Short mmCIF file of N, CA, C and O in Angstrom, two decimals:
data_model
loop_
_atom_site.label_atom_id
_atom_site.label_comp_id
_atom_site.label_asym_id
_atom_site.label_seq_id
_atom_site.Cartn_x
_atom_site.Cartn_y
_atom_site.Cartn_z
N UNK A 113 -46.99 153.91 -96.64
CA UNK A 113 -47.29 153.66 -98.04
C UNK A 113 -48.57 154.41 -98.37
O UNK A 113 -49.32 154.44 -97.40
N UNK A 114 -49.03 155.01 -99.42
CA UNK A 114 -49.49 155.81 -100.01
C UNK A 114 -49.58 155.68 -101.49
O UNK A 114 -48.52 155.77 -102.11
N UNK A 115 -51.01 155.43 -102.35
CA UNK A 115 -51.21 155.01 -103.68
C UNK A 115 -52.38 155.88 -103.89
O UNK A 115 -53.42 156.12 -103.27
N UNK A 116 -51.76 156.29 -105.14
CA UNK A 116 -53.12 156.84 -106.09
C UNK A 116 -53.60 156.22 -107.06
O UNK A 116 -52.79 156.26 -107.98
N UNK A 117 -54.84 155.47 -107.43
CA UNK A 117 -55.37 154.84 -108.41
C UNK A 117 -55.47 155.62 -109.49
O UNK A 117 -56.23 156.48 -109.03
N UNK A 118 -55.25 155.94 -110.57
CA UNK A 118 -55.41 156.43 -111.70
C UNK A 118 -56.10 156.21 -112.53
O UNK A 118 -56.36 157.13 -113.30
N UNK A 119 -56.77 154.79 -112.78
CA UNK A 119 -57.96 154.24 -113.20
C UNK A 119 -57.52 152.52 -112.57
O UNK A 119 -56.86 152.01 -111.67
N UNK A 120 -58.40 152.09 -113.73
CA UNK A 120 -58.66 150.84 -112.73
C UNK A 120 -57.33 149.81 -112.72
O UNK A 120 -56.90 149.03 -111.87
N UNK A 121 -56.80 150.23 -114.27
CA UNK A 121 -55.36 149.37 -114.50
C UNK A 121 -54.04 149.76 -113.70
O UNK A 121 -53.30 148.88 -113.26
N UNK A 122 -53.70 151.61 -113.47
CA UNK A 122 -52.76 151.77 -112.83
C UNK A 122 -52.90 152.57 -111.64
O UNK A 122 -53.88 153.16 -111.17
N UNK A 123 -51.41 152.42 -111.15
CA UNK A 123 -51.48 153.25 -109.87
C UNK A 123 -49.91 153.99 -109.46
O UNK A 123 -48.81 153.76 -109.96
N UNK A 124 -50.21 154.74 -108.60
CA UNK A 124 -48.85 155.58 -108.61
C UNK A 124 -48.96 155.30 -106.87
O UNK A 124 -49.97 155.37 -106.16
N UNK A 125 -47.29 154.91 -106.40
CA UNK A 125 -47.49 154.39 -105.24
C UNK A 125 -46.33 155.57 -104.44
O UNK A 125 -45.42 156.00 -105.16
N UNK A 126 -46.38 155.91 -103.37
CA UNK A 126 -45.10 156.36 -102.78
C UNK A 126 -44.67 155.52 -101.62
O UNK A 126 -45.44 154.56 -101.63
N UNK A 127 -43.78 155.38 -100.57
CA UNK A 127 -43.24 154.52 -99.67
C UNK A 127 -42.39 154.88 -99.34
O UNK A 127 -41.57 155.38 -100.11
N UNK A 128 -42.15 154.79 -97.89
CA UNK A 128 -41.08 155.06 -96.84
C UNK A 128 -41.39 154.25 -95.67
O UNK A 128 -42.44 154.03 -95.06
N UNK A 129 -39.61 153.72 -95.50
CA UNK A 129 -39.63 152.60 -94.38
C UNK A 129 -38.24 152.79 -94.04
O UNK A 129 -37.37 153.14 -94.84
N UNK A 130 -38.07 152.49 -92.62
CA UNK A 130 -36.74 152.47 -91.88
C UNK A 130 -36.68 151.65 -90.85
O UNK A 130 -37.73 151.52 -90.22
N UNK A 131 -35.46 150.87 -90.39
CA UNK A 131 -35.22 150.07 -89.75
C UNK A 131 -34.25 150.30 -89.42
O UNK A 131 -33.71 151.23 -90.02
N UNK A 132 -33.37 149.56 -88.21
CA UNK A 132 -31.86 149.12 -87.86
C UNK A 132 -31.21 148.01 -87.72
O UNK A 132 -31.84 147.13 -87.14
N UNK A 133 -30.21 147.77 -88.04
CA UNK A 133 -29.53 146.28 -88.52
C UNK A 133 -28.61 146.01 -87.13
O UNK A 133 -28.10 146.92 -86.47
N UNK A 134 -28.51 144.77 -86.87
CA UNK A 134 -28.08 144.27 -85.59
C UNK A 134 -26.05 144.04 -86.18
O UNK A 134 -25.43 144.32 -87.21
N UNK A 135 -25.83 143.68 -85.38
CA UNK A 135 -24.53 143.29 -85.81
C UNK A 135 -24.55 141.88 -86.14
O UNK A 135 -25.05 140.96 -85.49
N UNK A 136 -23.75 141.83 -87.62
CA UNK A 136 -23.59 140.42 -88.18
C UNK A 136 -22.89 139.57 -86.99
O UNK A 136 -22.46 139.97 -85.91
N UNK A 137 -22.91 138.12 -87.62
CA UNK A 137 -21.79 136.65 -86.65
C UNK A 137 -20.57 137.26 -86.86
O UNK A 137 -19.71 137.12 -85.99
N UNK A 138 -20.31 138.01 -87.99
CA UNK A 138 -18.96 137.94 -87.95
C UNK A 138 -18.16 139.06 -87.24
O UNK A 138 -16.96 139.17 -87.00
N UNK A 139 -19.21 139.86 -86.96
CA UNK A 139 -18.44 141.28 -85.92
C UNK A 139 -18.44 140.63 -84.31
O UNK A 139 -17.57 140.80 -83.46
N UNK A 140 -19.78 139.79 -84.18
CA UNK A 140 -20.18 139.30 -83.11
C UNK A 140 -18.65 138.33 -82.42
O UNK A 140 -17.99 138.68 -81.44
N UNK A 141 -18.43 137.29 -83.16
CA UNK A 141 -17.41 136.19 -82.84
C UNK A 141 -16.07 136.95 -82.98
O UNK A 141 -15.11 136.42 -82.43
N UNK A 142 -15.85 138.20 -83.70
CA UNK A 142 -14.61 138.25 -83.64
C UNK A 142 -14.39 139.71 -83.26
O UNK A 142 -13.39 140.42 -83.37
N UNK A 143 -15.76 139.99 -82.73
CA UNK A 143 -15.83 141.37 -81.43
C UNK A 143 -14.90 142.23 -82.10
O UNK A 143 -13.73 142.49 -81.81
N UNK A 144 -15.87 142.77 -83.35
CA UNK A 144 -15.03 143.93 -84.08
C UNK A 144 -16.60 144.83 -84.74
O UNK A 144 -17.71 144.61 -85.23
N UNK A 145 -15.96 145.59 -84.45
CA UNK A 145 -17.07 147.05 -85.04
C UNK A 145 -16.92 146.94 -86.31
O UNK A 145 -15.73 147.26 -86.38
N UNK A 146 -17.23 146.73 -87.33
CA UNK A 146 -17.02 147.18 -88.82
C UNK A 146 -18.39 148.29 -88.91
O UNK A 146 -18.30 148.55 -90.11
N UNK A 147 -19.11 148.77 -88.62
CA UNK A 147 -20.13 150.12 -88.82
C UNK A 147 -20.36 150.80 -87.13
O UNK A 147 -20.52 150.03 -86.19
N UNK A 148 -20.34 151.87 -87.01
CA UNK A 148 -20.83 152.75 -86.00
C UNK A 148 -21.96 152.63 -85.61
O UNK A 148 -22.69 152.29 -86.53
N UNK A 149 -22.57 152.77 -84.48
CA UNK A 149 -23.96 152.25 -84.28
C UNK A 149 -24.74 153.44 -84.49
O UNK A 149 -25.74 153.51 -83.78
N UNK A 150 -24.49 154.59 -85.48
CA UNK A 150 -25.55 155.77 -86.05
C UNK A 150 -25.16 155.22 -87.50
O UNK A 150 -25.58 156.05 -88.30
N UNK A 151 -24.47 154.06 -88.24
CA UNK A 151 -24.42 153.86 -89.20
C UNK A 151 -24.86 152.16 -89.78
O UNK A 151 -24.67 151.32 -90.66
N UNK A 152 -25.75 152.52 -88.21
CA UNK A 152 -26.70 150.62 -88.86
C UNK A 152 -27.97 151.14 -88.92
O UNK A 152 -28.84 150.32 -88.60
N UNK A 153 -28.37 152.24 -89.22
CA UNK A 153 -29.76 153.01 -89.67
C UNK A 153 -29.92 152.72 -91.05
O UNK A 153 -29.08 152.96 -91.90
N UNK A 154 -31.30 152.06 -91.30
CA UNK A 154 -31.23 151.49 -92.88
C UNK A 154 -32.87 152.39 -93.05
O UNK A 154 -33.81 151.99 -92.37
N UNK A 155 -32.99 153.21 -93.71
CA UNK A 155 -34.24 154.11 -94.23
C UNK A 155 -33.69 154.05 -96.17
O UNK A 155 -32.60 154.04 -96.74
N UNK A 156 -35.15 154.04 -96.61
CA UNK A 156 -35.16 154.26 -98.07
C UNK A 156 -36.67 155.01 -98.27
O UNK A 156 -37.62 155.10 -97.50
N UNK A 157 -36.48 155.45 -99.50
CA UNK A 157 -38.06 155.76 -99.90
C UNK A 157 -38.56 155.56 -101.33
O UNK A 157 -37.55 155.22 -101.95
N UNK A 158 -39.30 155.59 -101.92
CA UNK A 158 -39.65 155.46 -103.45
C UNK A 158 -40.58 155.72 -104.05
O UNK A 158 -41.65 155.90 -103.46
N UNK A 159 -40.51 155.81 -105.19
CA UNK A 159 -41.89 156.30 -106.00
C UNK A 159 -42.12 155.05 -106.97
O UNK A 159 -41.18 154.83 -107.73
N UNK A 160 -43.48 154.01 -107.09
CA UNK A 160 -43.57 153.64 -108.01
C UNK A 160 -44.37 153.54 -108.58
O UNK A 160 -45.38 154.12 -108.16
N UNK A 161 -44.51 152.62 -110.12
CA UNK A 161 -46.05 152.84 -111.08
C UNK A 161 -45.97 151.38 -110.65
O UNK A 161 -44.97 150.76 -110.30
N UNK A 162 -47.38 150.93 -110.77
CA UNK A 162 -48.07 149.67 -110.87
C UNK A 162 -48.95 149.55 -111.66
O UNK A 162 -49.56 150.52 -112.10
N UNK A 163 -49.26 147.96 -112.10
CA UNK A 163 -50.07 147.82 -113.49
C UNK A 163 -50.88 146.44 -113.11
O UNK A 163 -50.32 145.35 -113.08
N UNK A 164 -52.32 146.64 -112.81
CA UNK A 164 -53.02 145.32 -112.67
C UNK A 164 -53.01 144.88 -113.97
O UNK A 164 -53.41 145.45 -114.99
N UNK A 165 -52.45 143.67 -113.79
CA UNK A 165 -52.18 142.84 -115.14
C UNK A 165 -53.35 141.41 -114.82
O UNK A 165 -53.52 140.74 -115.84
N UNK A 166 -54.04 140.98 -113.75
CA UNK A 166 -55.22 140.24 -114.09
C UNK A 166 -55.82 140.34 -112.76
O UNK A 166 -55.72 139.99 -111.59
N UNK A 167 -56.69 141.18 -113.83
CA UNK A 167 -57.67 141.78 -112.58
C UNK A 167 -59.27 140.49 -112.79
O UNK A 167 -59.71 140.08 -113.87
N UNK A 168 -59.66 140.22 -111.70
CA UNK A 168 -60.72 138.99 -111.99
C UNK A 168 -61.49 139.07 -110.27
O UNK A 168 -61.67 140.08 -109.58
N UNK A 169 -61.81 137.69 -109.96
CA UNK A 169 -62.57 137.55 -109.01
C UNK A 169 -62.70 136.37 -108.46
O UNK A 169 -62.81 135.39 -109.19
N UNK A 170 -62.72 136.24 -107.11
CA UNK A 170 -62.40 135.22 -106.17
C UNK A 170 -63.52 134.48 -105.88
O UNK A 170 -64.22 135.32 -105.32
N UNK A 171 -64.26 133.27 -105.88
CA UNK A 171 -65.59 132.75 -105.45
C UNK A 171 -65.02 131.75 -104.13
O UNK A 171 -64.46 130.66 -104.17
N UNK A 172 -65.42 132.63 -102.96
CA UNK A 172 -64.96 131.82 -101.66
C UNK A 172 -66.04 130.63 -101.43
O UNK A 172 -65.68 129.56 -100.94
N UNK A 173 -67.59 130.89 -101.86
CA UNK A 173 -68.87 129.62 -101.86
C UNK A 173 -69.45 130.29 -102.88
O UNK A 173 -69.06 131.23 -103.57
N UNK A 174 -70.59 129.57 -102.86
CA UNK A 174 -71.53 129.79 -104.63
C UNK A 174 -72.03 131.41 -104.35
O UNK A 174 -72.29 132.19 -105.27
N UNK A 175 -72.11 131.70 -103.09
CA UNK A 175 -72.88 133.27 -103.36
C UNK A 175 -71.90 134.45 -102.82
O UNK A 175 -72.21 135.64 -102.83
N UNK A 176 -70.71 133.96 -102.38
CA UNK A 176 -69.61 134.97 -101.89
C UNK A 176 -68.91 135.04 -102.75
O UNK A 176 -68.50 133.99 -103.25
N UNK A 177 -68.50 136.30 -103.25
CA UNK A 177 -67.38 136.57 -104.66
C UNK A 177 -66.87 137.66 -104.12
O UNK A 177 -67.60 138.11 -103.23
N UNK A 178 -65.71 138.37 -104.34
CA UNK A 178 -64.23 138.95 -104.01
C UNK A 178 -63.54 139.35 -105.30
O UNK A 178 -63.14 138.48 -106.07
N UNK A 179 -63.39 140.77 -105.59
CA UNK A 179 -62.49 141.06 -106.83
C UNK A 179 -61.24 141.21 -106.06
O UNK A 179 -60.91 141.70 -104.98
N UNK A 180 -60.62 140.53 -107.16
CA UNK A 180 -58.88 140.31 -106.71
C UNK A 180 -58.41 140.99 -108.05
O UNK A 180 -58.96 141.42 -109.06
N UNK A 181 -57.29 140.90 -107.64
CA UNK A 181 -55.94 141.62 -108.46
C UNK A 181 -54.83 141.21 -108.60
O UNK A 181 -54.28 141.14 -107.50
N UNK A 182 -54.25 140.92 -109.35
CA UNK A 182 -52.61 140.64 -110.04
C UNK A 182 -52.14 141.55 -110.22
O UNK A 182 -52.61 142.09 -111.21
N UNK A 183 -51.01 142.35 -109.54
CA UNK A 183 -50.63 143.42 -110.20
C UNK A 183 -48.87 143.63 -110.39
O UNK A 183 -48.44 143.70 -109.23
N UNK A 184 -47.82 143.74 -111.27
CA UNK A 184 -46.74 144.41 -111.32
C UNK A 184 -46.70 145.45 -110.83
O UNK A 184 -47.65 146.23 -110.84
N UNK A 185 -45.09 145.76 -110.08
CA UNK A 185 -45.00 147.35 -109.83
C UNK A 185 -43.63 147.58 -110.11
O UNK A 185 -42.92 146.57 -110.11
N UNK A 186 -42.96 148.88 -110.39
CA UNK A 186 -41.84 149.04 -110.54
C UNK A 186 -41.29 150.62 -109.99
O UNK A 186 -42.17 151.38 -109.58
N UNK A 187 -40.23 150.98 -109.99
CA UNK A 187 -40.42 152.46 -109.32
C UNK A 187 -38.49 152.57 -109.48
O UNK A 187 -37.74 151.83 -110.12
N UNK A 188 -38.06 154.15 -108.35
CA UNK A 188 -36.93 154.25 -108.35
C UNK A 188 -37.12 155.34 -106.76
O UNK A 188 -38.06 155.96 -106.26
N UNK A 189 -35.83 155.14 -106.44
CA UNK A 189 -35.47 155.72 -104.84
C UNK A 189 -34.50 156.01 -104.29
O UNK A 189 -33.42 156.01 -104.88
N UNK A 190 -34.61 156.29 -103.18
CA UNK A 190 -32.93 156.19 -102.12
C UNK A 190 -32.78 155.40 -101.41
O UNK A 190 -33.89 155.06 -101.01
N UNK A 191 -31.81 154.66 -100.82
CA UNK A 191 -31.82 153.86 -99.41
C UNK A 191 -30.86 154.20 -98.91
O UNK A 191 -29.88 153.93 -99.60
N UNK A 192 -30.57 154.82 -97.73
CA UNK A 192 -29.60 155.50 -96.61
C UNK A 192 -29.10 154.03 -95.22
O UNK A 192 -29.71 153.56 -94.26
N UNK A 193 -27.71 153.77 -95.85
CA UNK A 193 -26.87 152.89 -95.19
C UNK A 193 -25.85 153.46 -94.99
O UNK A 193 -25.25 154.20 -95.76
N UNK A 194 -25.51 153.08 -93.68
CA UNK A 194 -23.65 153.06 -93.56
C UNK A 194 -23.63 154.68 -93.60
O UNK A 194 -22.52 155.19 -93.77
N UNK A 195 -24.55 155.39 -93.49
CA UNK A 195 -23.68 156.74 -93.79
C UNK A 195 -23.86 157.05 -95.29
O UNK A 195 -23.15 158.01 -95.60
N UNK A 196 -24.48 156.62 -96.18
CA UNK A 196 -24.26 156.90 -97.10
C UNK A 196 -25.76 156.87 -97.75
O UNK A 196 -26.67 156.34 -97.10
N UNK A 197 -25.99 157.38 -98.90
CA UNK A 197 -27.34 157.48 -99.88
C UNK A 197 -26.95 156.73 -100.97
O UNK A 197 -25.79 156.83 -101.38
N UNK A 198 -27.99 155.78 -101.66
CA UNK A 198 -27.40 155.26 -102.69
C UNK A 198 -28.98 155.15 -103.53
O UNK A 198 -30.04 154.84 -103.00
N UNK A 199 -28.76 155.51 -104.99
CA UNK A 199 -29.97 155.51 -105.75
C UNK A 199 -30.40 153.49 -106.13
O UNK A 199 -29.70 152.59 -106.59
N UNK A 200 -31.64 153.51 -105.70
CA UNK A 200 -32.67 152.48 -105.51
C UNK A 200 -33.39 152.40 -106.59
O UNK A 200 -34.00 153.36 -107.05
N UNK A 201 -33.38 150.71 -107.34
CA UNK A 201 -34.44 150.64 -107.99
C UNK A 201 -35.21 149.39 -107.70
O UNK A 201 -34.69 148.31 -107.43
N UNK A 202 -36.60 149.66 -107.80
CA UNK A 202 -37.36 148.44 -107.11
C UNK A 202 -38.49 148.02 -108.04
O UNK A 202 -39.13 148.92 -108.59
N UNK A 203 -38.75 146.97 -108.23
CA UNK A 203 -39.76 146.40 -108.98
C UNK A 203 -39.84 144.86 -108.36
O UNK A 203 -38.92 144.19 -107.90
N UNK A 204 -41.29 144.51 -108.51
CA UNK A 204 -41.92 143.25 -107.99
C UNK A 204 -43.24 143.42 -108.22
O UNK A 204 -43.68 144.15 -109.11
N UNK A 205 -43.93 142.75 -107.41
CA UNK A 205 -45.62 141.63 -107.99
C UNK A 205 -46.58 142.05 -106.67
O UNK A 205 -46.28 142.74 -105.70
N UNK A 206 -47.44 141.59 -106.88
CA UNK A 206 -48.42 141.67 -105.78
C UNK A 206 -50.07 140.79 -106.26
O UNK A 206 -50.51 140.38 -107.34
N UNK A 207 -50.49 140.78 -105.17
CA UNK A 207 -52.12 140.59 -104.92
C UNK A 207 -52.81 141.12 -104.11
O UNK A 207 -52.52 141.23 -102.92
N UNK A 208 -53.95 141.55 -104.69
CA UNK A 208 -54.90 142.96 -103.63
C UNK A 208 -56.30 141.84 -104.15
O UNK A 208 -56.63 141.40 -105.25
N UNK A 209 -56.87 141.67 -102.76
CA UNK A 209 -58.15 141.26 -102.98
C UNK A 209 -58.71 141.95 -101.87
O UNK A 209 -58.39 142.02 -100.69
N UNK A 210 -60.04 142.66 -102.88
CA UNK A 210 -61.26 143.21 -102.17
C UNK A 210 -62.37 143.13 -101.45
O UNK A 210 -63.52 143.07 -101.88
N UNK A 211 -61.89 143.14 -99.99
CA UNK A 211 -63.16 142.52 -99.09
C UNK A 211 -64.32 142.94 -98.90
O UNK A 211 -65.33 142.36 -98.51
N UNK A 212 -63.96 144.84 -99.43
CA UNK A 212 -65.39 145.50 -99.53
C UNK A 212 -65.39 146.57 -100.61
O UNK A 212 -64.64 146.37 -101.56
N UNK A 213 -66.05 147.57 -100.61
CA UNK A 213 -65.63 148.52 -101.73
C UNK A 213 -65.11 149.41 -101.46
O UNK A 213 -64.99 150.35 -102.24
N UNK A 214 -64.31 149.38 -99.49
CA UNK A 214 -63.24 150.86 -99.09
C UNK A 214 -62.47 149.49 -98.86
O UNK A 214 -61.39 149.87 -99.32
N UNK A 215 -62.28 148.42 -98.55
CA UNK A 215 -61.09 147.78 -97.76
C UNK A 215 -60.76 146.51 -98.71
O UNK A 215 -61.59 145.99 -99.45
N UNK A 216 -59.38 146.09 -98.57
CA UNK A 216 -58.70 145.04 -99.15
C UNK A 216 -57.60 145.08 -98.30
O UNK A 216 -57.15 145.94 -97.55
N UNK A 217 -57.02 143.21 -98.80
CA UNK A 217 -56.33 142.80 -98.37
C UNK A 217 -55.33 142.63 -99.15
O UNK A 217 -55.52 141.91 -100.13
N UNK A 218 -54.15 143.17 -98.96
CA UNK A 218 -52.79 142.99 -100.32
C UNK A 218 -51.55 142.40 -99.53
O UNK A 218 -51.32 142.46 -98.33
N UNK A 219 -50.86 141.86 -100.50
CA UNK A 219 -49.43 140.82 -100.00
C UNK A 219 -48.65 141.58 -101.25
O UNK A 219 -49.09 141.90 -102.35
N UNK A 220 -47.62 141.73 -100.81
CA UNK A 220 -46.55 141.76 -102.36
C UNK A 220 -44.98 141.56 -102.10
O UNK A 220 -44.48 141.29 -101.01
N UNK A 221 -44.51 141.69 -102.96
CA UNK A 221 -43.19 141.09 -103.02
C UNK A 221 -42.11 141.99 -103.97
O UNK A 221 -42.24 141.96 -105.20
N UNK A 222 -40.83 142.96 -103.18
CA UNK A 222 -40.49 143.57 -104.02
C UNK A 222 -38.75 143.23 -103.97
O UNK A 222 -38.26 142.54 -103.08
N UNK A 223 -38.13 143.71 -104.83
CA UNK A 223 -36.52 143.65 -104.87
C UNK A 223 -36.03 144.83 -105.10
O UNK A 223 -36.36 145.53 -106.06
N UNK A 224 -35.13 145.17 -104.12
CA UNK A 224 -34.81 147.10 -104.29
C UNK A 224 -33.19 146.45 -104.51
O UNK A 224 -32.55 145.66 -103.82
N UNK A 225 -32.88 147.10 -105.69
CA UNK A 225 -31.40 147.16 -106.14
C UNK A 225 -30.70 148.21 -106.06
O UNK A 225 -31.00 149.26 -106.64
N UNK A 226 -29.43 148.02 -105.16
CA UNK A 226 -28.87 148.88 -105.16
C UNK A 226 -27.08 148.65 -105.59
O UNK A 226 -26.64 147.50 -105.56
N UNK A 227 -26.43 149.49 -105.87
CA UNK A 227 -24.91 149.21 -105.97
C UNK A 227 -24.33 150.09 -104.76
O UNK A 227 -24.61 151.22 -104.36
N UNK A 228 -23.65 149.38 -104.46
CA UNK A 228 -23.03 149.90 -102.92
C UNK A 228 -21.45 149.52 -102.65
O UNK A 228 -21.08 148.35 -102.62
N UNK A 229 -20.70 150.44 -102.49
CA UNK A 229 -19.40 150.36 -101.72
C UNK A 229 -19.11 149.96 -100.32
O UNK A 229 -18.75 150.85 -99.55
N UNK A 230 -19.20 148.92 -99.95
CA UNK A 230 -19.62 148.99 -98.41
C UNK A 230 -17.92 147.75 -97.85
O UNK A 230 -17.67 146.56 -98.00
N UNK A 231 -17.18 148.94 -97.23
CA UNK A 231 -16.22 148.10 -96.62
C UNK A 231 -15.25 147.47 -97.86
O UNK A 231 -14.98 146.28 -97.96
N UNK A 232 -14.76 148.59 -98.85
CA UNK A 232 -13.75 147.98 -99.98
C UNK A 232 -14.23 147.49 -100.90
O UNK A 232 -13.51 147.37 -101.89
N UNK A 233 -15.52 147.06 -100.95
CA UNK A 233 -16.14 146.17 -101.90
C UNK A 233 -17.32 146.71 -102.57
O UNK A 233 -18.40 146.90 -102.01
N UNK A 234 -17.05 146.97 -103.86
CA UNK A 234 -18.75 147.25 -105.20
C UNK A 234 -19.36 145.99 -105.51
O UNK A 234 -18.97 145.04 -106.18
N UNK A 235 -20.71 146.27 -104.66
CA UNK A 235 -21.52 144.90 -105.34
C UNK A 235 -22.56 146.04 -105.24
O UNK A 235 -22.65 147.20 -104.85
N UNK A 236 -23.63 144.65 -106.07
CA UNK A 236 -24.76 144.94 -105.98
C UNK A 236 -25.64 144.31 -105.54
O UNK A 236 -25.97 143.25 -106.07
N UNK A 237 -26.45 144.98 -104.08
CA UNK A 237 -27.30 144.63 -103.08
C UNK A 237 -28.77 144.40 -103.88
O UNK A 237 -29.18 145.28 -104.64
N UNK A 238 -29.74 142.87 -103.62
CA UNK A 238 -30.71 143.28 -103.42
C UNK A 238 -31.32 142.72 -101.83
O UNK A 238 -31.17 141.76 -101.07
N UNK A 239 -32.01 143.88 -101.92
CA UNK A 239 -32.69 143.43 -100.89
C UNK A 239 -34.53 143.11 -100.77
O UNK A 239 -35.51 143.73 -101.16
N UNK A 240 -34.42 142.38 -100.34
CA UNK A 240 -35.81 141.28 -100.96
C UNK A 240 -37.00 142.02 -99.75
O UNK A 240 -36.65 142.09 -98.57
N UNK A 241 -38.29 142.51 -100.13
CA UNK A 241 -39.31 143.04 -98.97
C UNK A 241 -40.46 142.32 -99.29
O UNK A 241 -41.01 142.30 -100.39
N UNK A 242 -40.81 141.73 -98.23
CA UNK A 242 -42.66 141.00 -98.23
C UNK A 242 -43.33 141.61 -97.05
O UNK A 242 -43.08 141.50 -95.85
N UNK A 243 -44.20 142.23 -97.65
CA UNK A 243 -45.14 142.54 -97.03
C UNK A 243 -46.44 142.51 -97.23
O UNK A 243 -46.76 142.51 -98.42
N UNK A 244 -47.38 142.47 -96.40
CA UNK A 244 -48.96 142.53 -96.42
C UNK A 244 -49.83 142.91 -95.26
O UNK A 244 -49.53 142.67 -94.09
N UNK A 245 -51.05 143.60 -95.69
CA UNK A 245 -51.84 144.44 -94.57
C UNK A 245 -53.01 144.68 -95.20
O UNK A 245 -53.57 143.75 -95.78
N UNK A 246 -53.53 145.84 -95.18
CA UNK A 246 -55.16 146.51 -95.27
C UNK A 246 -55.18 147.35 -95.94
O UNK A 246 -54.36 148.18 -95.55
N UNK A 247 -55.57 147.60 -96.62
CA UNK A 247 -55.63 148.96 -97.58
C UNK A 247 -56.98 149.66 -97.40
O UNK A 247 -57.91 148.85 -97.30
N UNK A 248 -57.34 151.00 -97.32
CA UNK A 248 -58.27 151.82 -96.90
C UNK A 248 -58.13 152.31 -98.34
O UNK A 248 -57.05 152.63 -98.83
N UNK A 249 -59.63 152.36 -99.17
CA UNK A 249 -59.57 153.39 -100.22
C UNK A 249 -60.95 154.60 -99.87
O UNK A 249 -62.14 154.44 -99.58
N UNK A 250 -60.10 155.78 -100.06
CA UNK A 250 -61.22 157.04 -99.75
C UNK A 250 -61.33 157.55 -100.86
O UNK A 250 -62.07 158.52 -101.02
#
């Protein structure tokens, strides 16, 4: 993950993440392949804007204070399943609080939508991501 602040309200974020998916109960119990095992590779990537929508400050005791952040984000992408590419759109929330004036601590919460053909069937996938870590600003 990778963000450019643009001023203090927005930001332009990029992201890339990949994983591999185990076999469901139901291939498991009834010992059937439904995907190839080079087609349980789950990678996506994205571009999005974010918008601190309440930006304020944390008082941990009377003389320790912490600027925090509320922020929306929204964006658009790929996610590579099954063999296949399918266009991604993701939007969700977050909180970034500042432990110093290079480092913070952020949590957020996103939903990447996708429509997918997978095995006879058009739905539409979301798939739900929480994450949180450290942010370095240079």
């Amino acid at each position: 993950r990778l963000a450019y602040h643009v001023n203090e309200q927005i930001f332009i974020e990029g992201i890339y993440g990949q994983s591999e998916t185990e076999k469901t109960s139901f291939e498991v119990l009834s010992n059937i392949d439904l995907l190839a095992d080079d087609q349980r590779e789950y990678s996506y990537y994205n571009v999005s804007v974010g918008y601190n929508i309440l930006p304020g400050e944390v008082f941990f005791t009377k003389n320790k204070t912490f600027v925090s952040e509320l922020y929306l984000v929204t964006g658009a992408g790929t996610t590579e399943f099954a063999g296949d590419k399918f266009f991604t759109l993701n939007f969700g929330f977050g909180y970034r609080l500042l432990l110093t004036d290079e480092i913070a601590f952020h949590l957020d919460m996103r939903d990447h939508m996708l429509n997918m053909i997978l095995l006879g069937v058009d739905k539409t996938s979301h798939n739900l991501e929480v994450t949180g870590g450290l942010t370095w600003f240079f």
